[in-house]
CSV table of C-alpha atoms in Angstrom, one decimal:
chain,number,residue,atom,x,y,z
G,959,MET,CA,-54.1,55.8,-111.2
G,960,THR,CA,-56.2,52.6,-110.9
G,961,ILE,CA,-57.3,52.9,-114.5
G,962,LEU,CA,-53.7,53.2,-115.7
G,963,VAL,CA,-52.8,50.2,-113.7
G,964,PHE,CA,-55.6,48.2,-115.3
G,965,ILE,CA,-54.5,49.4,-118.7
G,966,ALA,CA,-50.9,48.2,-118.1
G,967,VAL,CA,-52.1,44.8,-116.8
G,968,THR,CA,-54.7,44.4,-119.6
G,969,LEU,CA,-52.1,45.4,-122.3
G,970,GLY,CA,-49.8,42.8,-120.8
G,971,ILE,CA,-52.4,40.1,-120.8
G,972,LEU,CA,-53.4,40.9,-124.4
G,973,CYS,CA,-49.8,40.8,-125.5
G,974,GLY,CA,-49.3,37.5,-123.7
G,975,MET,CA,-52.4,36.0,-125.2
G,976,PHE,CA,-51.9,37.1,-128.8
G,977,PHE,CA,-48.2,37.6,-129.3
G,978,CYS,CA,-46.6,34.9,-127.2
G,979,GLY,CA,-46.7,31.2,-128.1
G,980,GLY,CA,-46.2,30.2,-124.5
G,981,VAL,CA,-44.8,31.7,-121.3
G,982,PRO,CA,-41.8,33.8,-122.5
G,983,GLU,CA,-38.5,32.1,-121.5
G,984,HIS,CA,-36.9,35.0,-119.6
G,985,ILE,CA,-40.1,36.5,-118.1
G,986,ASP,CA,-38.9,35.7,-114.5
G,987,VAL,CA,-35.7,37.7,-115.2
G,988,ALA,CA,-37.7,40.7,-116.5
G,989,MET,CA,-40.0,40.5,-113.5
G,990,ASP,CA,-37.1,40.4,-111.1
G,991,LEU,CA,-35.5,43.3,-112.9
G,992,GLY,CA,-38.7,45.3,-112.6
G,993,LEU,CA,-39.0,44.4,-108.9
G,994,CYS,CA,-35.4,45.4,-108.1
G,995,LEU,CA,-35.8,48.7,-109.9
G,996,LEU,CA,-39.0,49.4,-107.9
G,997,LEU,CA,-37.4,48.3,-104.6
G,998,PHE,CA,-34.4,50.5,-105.2
G,999,PHE,CA,-36.7,53.5,-105.6
G,1000,VAL,CA,-38.7,52.5,-102.5
G,1001,GLY,CA,-35.3,52.4,-100.7
G,1002,ILE,CA,-34.5,55.9,-101.9
G,1003,ASP,CA,-37.9,57.0,-100.6
G,1004,ILE,CA,-37.3,55.4,-97.2
G,1005,GLY,CA,-33.8,56.9,-97.0
G,1006,ARG,CA,-35.2,60.4,-97.6
G,1007,ASN,CA,-37.0,60.1,-94.3
G,1008,LYS,CA,-34.4,61.1,-91.6
G,1009,ASN,CA,-36.5,59.9,-88.6
G,1010,ILE,CA,-36.8,56.4,-89.9
G,1011,GLY,CA,-34.5,54.8,-87.2
G,1012,ARG,CA,-36.6,56.3,-84.4
G,1013,GLN,CA,-39.7,55.1,-86.2
G,1014,ILE,CA,-38.5,51.5,-86.4
G,1015,ARG,CA,-37.7,51.5,-82.7
G,1016,ARG,CA,-41.1,52.9,-82.0
G,1017,ILE,CA,-42.9,50.3,-84.2
G,1018,GLY,CA,-41.2,47.4,-82.3
G,1019,GLY,CA,-43.3,44.3,-81.8
G,1020,VAL,CA,-46.2,45.7,-83.8
G,1021,ALA,CA,-44.3,44.8,-87.0
G,1022,ILE,CA,-44.5,41.1,-86.0
G,1023,VAL,CA,-48.1,41.1,-84.7
G,1024,ILE,CA,-49.5,42.7,-87.9
G,1025,PRO,CA,-48.4,39.8,-90.3
G,1026,PHE,CA,-49.8,37.4,-87.7
G,1027,MET,CA,-53.1,39.1,-87.8
G,1028,VAL,CA,-53.0,39.2,-91.6
G,1029,ALA,CA,-52.3,35.4,-91.6
G,1030,VAL,CA,-55.1,34.6,-89.1
G,1031,GLY,CA,-57.5,36.9,-91.0
G,1032,SER,CA,-56.7,35.2,-94.4
G,1033,ILE,CA,-57.4,31.7,-93.0
G,1034,VAL,CA,-60.5,32.7,-91.1
G,1035,GLY,CA,-61.8,34.4,-94.3
G,1036,SER,CA,-61.2,31.3,-96.4
G,1037,LEU,CA,-62.8,29.1,-93.7
G,1038,ILE,CA,-66.0,31.2,-93.9
G,1039,PHE,CA,-65.8,31.1,-97.7
G,1040,GLY,CA,-65.6,27.3,-97.4
G,1041,LEU,CA,-68.7,27.2,-95.2
G,1042,ILE,CA,-70.7,29.1,-97.8
G,1043,PHE,CA,-69.4,27.3,-100.9
G,1044,LYS,CA,-69.3,23.8,-99.3
G,1045,TYR,CA,-65.5,23.2,-99.1
G,1046,SER,CA,-64.1,21.2,-96.2
G,1047,PRO,CA,-62.4,23.3,-93.5
G,1048,LYS,CA,-59.0,21.8,-94.5
G,1049,ASP,CA,-59.4,22.6,-98.2
G,1050,ALA,CA,-60.7,26.1,-97.5
G,1051,ALA,CA,-57.9,26.8,-95.1
G,1052,LEU,CA,-55.3,25.6,-97.7
G,1053,ILE,CA,-56.7,28.1,-100.2
G,1054,GLY,CA,-56.3,31.0,-97.7
G,1055,ALA,CA,-52.9,29.9,-96.5
G,1056,GLY,CA,-51.2,31.1,-99.6
G,1057,PHE,CA,-51.3,34.6,-98.1
G,1058,GLY,CA,-51.2,36.1,-101.6
G,1059,TRP,CA,-48.1,34.2,-102.8
G,1060,TYR,CA,-49.7,32.5,-105.8
G,1061,SER,CA,-46.6,31.0,-107.3
G,1062,LEU,CA,-45.7,29.0,-104.2
G,1063,SER,CA,-48.9,27.9,-102.5
G,1064,ALA,CA,-50.4,26.4,-105.7
G,1065,VAL,CA,-47.3,24.4,-106.4
G,1066,ILE,CA,-47.3,22.9,-102.9
G,1067,ILE,CA,-51.1,22.1,-103.1
G,1068,ALA,CA,-51.0,20.6,-106.6
G,1069,PRO,CA,-50.1,17.0,-105.6
G,1070,TYR,CA,-52.9,17.1,-103.0
G,1071,SER,CA,-55.6,18.5,-105.4
G,1072,ALA,CA,-55.3,20.0,-108.8
G,1073,GLU,CA,-58.7,21.9,-108.4
G,1074,LEU,CA,-57.6,23.4,-105.1
G,1075,ALA,CA,-54.2,24.3,-106.6
G,1076,ALA,CA,-56.0,26.1,-109.4
G,1077,ILE,CA,-58.3,28.0,-107.0
G,1078,ALA,CA,-55.3,28.8,-104.8
G,1079,PHE,CA,-53.4,30.2,-107.7
G,1080,LEU,CA,-56.3,32.2,-109.1
G,1081,SER,CA,-57.5,33.5,-105.8
G,1082,ASN,CA,-54.0,34.7,-104.9
G,1083,VAL,CA,-53.5,36.3,-108.3
G,1084,THR,CA,-56.9,38.0,-107.8
G,1085,ARG,CA,-55.9,39.0,-104.3
G,1086,GLU,CA,-52.9,40.8,-105.7
G,1087,MET,CA,-54.9,42.5,-108.4
G,1088,LEU,CA,-57.7,43.5,-106.0
G,1089,SER,CA,-55.0,44.8,-103.7
G,1090,VAL,CA,-54.0,47.4,-106.3
G,1091,ILE,CA,-57.5,48.9,-105.9
G,1092,MET,CA,-58.0,48.1,-102.2
G,1093,ILE,CA,-54.7,49.5,-100.8
G,1094,PRO,CA,-55.4,53.2,-101.5
G,1095,VAL,CA,-59.1,52.8,-100.5
G,1096,VAL,CA,-58.3,51.0,-97.2
G,1097,ALA,CA,-55.5,53.6,-96.4
G,1098,LYS,CA,-57.9,56.5,-97.0
G,1099,PHE,CA,-61.1,55.2,-95.3
G,1100,ILE,CA,-59.9,52.7,-92.6
G,1101,GLY,CA,-56.3,53.3,-91.8
G,1102,LYS,CA,-52.7,53.3,-93.1
G,1103,THR,CA,-51.8,50.2,-91.0
G,1104,GLU,CA,-54.7,48.3,-92.3
G,1105,ALA,CA,-53.5,49.0,-95.9
G,1106,VAL,CA,-50.8,46.4,-95.2
G,1107,ALA,CA,-53.3,43.6,-95.0
G,1108,PRO,CA,-54.9,43.2,-98.5
G,1109,SER,CA,-51.7,42.2,-100.3
G,1110,GLY,CA,-50.4,39.7,-97.8
G,1111,ALA,CA,-47.0,38.3,-98.7
G,1112,SER,CA,-46.7,40.4,-101.8
G,1113,ALA,CA,-46.4,43.5,-99.5
G,1114,MET,CA,-42.7,42.9,-99.6
G,1115,ASP,CA,-42.3,43.2,-103.4
G,1116,THR,CA,-44.9,43.9,-106.1
G,1117,MET,CA,-47.4,45.7,-103.8
G,1118,LEU,CA,-44.8,47.6,-101.8
G,1119,PRO,CA,-44.7,50.6,-104.2
G,1120,PHE,CA,-48.5,50.8,-103.9
G,1121,ILE,CA,-48.4,50.8,-100.1
G,1122,SER,CA,-45.6,53.3,-100.2
G,1123,LYS,CA,-47.6,55.6,-102.4
G,1124,ALA,CA,-50.8,55.3,-100.4
G,1125,THR,CA,-49.3,55.5,-96.9
G,1126,ASP,CA,-46.1,56.7,-95.4
G,1127,ALA,CA,-42.5,55.6,-94.8
G,1128,GLU,CA,-43.3,54.0,-91.4
G,1129,THR,CA,-46.1,51.9,-92.9
G,1130,THR,CA,-43.9,50.9,-95.8
G,1131,ILE,CA,-41.4,49.4,-93.4
G,1132,ILE,CA,-44.2,47.6,-91.5
G,1133,ALA,CA,-45.5,46.3,-94.9
G,1134,PHE,CA,-42.1,45.0,-96.0
G,1135,VAL,CA,-41.5,43.2,-92.6
G,1136,SER,CA,-45.0,41.8,-92.8
G,1137,GLY,CA,-44.5,40.6,-96.4
G,1138,VAL,CA,-41.2,38.9,-95.5
G,1139,LEU,CA,-42.7,37.1,-92.5
G,1140,LEU,CA,-45.8,36.0,-94.4
G,1141,SER,CA,-43.6,34.7,-97.3
G,1142,LEU,CA,-41.5,32.8,-94.8
G,1143,ALA,CA,-44.8,31.4,-93.3
G,1144,VAL,CA,-46.3,30.0,-96.5
G,1145,PRO,CA,-43.9,27.0,-97.0
G,1146,VAL,CA,-44.5,26.1,-93.3
G,1147,VAL,CA,-48.3,26.7,-92.9
G,1148,VAL,CA,-49.5,25.2,-96.2
G,1149,PRO,CA,-47.8,21.7,-95.7
G,1150,PHE,CA,-48.8,21.9,-92.0
G,1151,ILE,CA,-52.5,22.2,-93.0
G,1152,MET,CA,-52.1,19.5,-95.7
G,1153,GLY,CA,-50.9,17.2,-93.1
G,1154,LEU,CA,-53.9,17.7,-90.8
E,1365,MET,CA,-36.3,32.1,-101.4
E,1366,ILE,CA,-33.7,33.2,-98.9
E,1367,LEU,CA,-31.5,34.5,-101.7
E,1368,LYS,CA,-34.5,36.5,-103.1
E,1369,ILE,CA,-35.2,38.0,-99.7
E,1370,LEU,CA,-31.5,38.9,-99.4
E,1371,LEU,CA,-31.6,40.4,-102.9
E,1372,TYR,CA,-34.7,42.5,-102.2
E,1373,VAL,CA,-33.3,43.7,-98.8
E,1374,GLY,CA,-30.0,44.4,-100.4
E,1375,ILE,CA,-31.4,46.5,-103.3
E,1376,MET,CA,-33.7,48.4,-101.0
E,1377,GLY,CA,-30.8,48.9,-98.5
E,1378,LEU,CA,-28.7,50.3,-101.4
E,1379,GLY,CA,-31.4,52.8,-102.1
E,1380,VAL,CA,-31.5,53.8,-98.5
E,1381,VAL,CA,-27.7,54.1,-98.1
E,1382,LEU,CA,-27.3,56.1,-101.4
E,1383,SER,CA,-30.2,58.4,-100.4
E,1384,ARG,CA,-28.9,58.9,-96.8
E,1385,SER,CA,-25.4,59.7,-97.9
E,1386,GLY,CA,-26.6,62.3,-100.4
E,1387,LYS,CA,-25.3,60.5,-103.4
E,1388,VAL,CA,-28.6,60.6,-105.2
E,1389,HIS,CA,-28.7,63.5,-107.7
E,1390,ASP,CA,-31.4,66.2,-107.3
E,1391,ILE,CA,-32.7,65.4,-110.7
E,1392,VAL,CA,-33.8,61.9,-109.5
E,1393,TYR,CA,-35.8,63.5,-106.7
E,1394,LYS,CA,-37.3,65.9,-109.2
E,1395,TRP,CA,-38.6,63.1,-111.4
E,1396,PHE,CA,-39.0,60.6,-108.6
E,1397,SER,CA,-42.8,60.0,-108.9
E,1398,TRP,CA,-42.6,59.6,-112.6
E,1399,ILE,CA,-39.6,57.2,-112.5
E,1400,GLN,CA,-41.4,55.1,-109.8
E,1401,LEU,CA,-44.6,55.1,-111.8
E,1402,LEU,CA,-42.8,54.0,-115.0
E,1403,ALA,CA,-41.0,51.1,-113.2
E,1404,LEU,CA,-44.4,50.1,-111.7
E,1405,PHE,CA,-46.2,50.0,-115.1
E,1406,PHE,CA,-43.3,48.1,-116.6
E,1407,LEU,CA,-43.7,45.4,-113.8
E,1408,LEU,CA,-47.5,45.3,-114.2
E,1409,PHE,CA,-47.2,44.9,-118.0
E,1410,ILE,CA,-44.7,42.0,-117.5
E,1411,MET,CA,-47.1,40.5,-114.9
E,1412,GLY,CA,-49.9,40.7,-117.5
E,1413,VAL,CA,-47.8,39.1,-120.2
E,1414,ASN,CA,-47.0,36.3,-117.7
E,1415,LEU,CA,-50.7,35.7,-117.1
E,1416,GLY,CA,-51.9,36.1,-120.6
E,1417,SER,CA,-49.3,33.8,-122.1
E,1418,ASN,CA,-50.2,31.0,-119.8
E,1419,LYS,CA,-53.1,29.3,-121.6
E,1420,LYS,CA,-53.9,27.0,-118.8
E,1421,VAL,CA,-54.3,29.9,-116.4
E,1422,MET,CA,-56.5,31.8,-118.8
E,1423,LYS,CA,-58.7,28.8,-119.3
E,1424,GLU,CA,-59.0,28.2,-115.6
E,1425,PHE,CA,-59.8,31.8,-115.0
E,1426,GLY,CA,-63.2,31.3,-116.6
E,1427,THR,CA,-64.1,28.1,-114.8
E,1428,LEU,CA,-63.0,28.9,-111.3
E,1429,GLY,CA,-63.0,32.6,-111.6
E,1430,LEU,CA,-66.0,33.3,-109.4
E,1431,HIS,CA,-64.8,31.2,-106.4
E,1432,SER,CA,-61.4,32.8,-106.7
E,1433,VAL,CA,-62.7,36.3,-106.6
E,1434,VAL,CA,-65.0,35.5,-103.7
E,1435,VAL,CA,-62.3,33.8,-101.6
E,1436,SER,CA,-59.9,36.6,-102.3
E,1437,LEU,CA,-62.5,39.1,-101.1
E,1438,PHE,CA,-63.0,37.1,-98.0
E,1439,THR,CA,-59.2,36.8,-97.2
E,1440,ILE,CA,-58.7,40.5,-97.9
E,1441,GLY,CA,-61.7,41.5,-95.8
E,1442,PHE,CA,-60.9,39.4,-92.8
E,1443,SER,CA,-57.2,40.3,-92.9
E,1444,VAL,CA,-58.1,44.0,-92.9
E,1445,LEU,CA,-60.7,43.3,-90.1
E,1446,PHE,CA,-58.1,41.5,-87.9
E,1447,VAL,CA,-55.5,44.2,-88.3
E,1448,PHE,CA,-58.2,46.8,-87.6
E,1449,ILE,CA,-59.2,45.0,-84.3
E,1450,PHE,CA,-55.5,44.8,-83.3
E,1451,ARG,CA,-54.8,48.5,-84.0
E,1452,LYS,CA,-57.9,49.6,-82.1
E,1453,THR,CA,-57.0,47.4,-79.1
E,1454,TYR,CA,-53.4,48.6,-79.3
E,1455,ASP,CA,-54.4,52.2,-79.4
E,1456,PHE,CA,-56.9,51.7,-76.6
E,1457,ILE,CA,-54.2,50.1,-74.3
E,1458,LYS,CA,-51.7,52.8,-75.3
E,1459,ASN,CA,-54.2,55.6,-74.5
E,1460,LYS,CA,-55.2,53.9,-71.2
E,1461,ASN,CA,-51.6,53.7,-70.1
E,1462,ALA,CA,-51.0,57.3,-71.1
E,1463,THR,CA,-54.0,58.5,-69.1
E,1464,LYS,CA,-52.9,56.4,-66.1
E,1465,LYS,CA,-49.5,58.0,-66.2
E,1466,LEU,CA,-51.0,61.5,-66.6
E,1467,ASN,CA,-53.3,60.9,-63.6
E,1468,LEU,CA,-50.4,59.7,-61.5
E,1469,ALA,CA,-48.4,62.8,-62.4
E,1470,ASN,CA,-51.3,65.1,-61.6
E,1471,GLU,CA,-51.8,63.4,-58.2
E,1472,GLU,CA,-48.1,63.7,-57.4
E,1473,GLU,CA,-48.3,67.4,-58.4
E,1474,LYS,CA,-51.2,68.0,-56.0
E,1475,ARG,CA,-49.4,66.4,-53.2
């Protein structure tokens, strides 16, 4: 599975590098279409589970605490990275506060520092790519709930099918809620840290 | 942003409703994994095209690549660790409460 995923991404990168003059005009539309198609099937998958209502009630507050833990973990991780690679705590925290949403955090950070914006963009892209490998590994060896953590904000869209495949319907719902809350947090947390 | 979240929730909700109401044909369930996989690879391919066609991104990938990989490993690692700590604490409290209730019930039974 992982090899096939890498083949798909690599083929895409090679096509983009050698056959496209610049970023294709309607690529956002194609990505949105792909996302909608995937989310529709994830919905069908969730709908097949007849006990889902009971499961949501059982999950309760956990669905809110988990994204909070993912957010704190991301910022603590980037702060430790900053200590090792000599970044100021503020700059390091800014990189981690993207929570995996590469298109937004880099844009917000860009006026503050182009270098940081580039690192934020690349690290969040890398986070998404690494999540493809990490989600099934974490789900198998650590726990299904923990498999929500690697992807951060992208747990609500691009990474949701991977989480759905590696875990169960209950974790898929936690992942979606977690992704939505983290996505909502990015435009608040990043400017807040920039203003410190 | 809000529109996108609404769109994603709406599309997913449509899937749930159609599946619940039995309007999804059996043939879809039969080929479900394959259809999902194809949709996934389509999205990954498009994502790759998006990255590969952005010259600035490809250039920066080489220069800042190491730092980006390291920081993403740190953010992933610590996110997993914090969720792990929370789950263990949550399970511990839940088990403790369950044992407490069980002990109380046993004591009442003895009386």
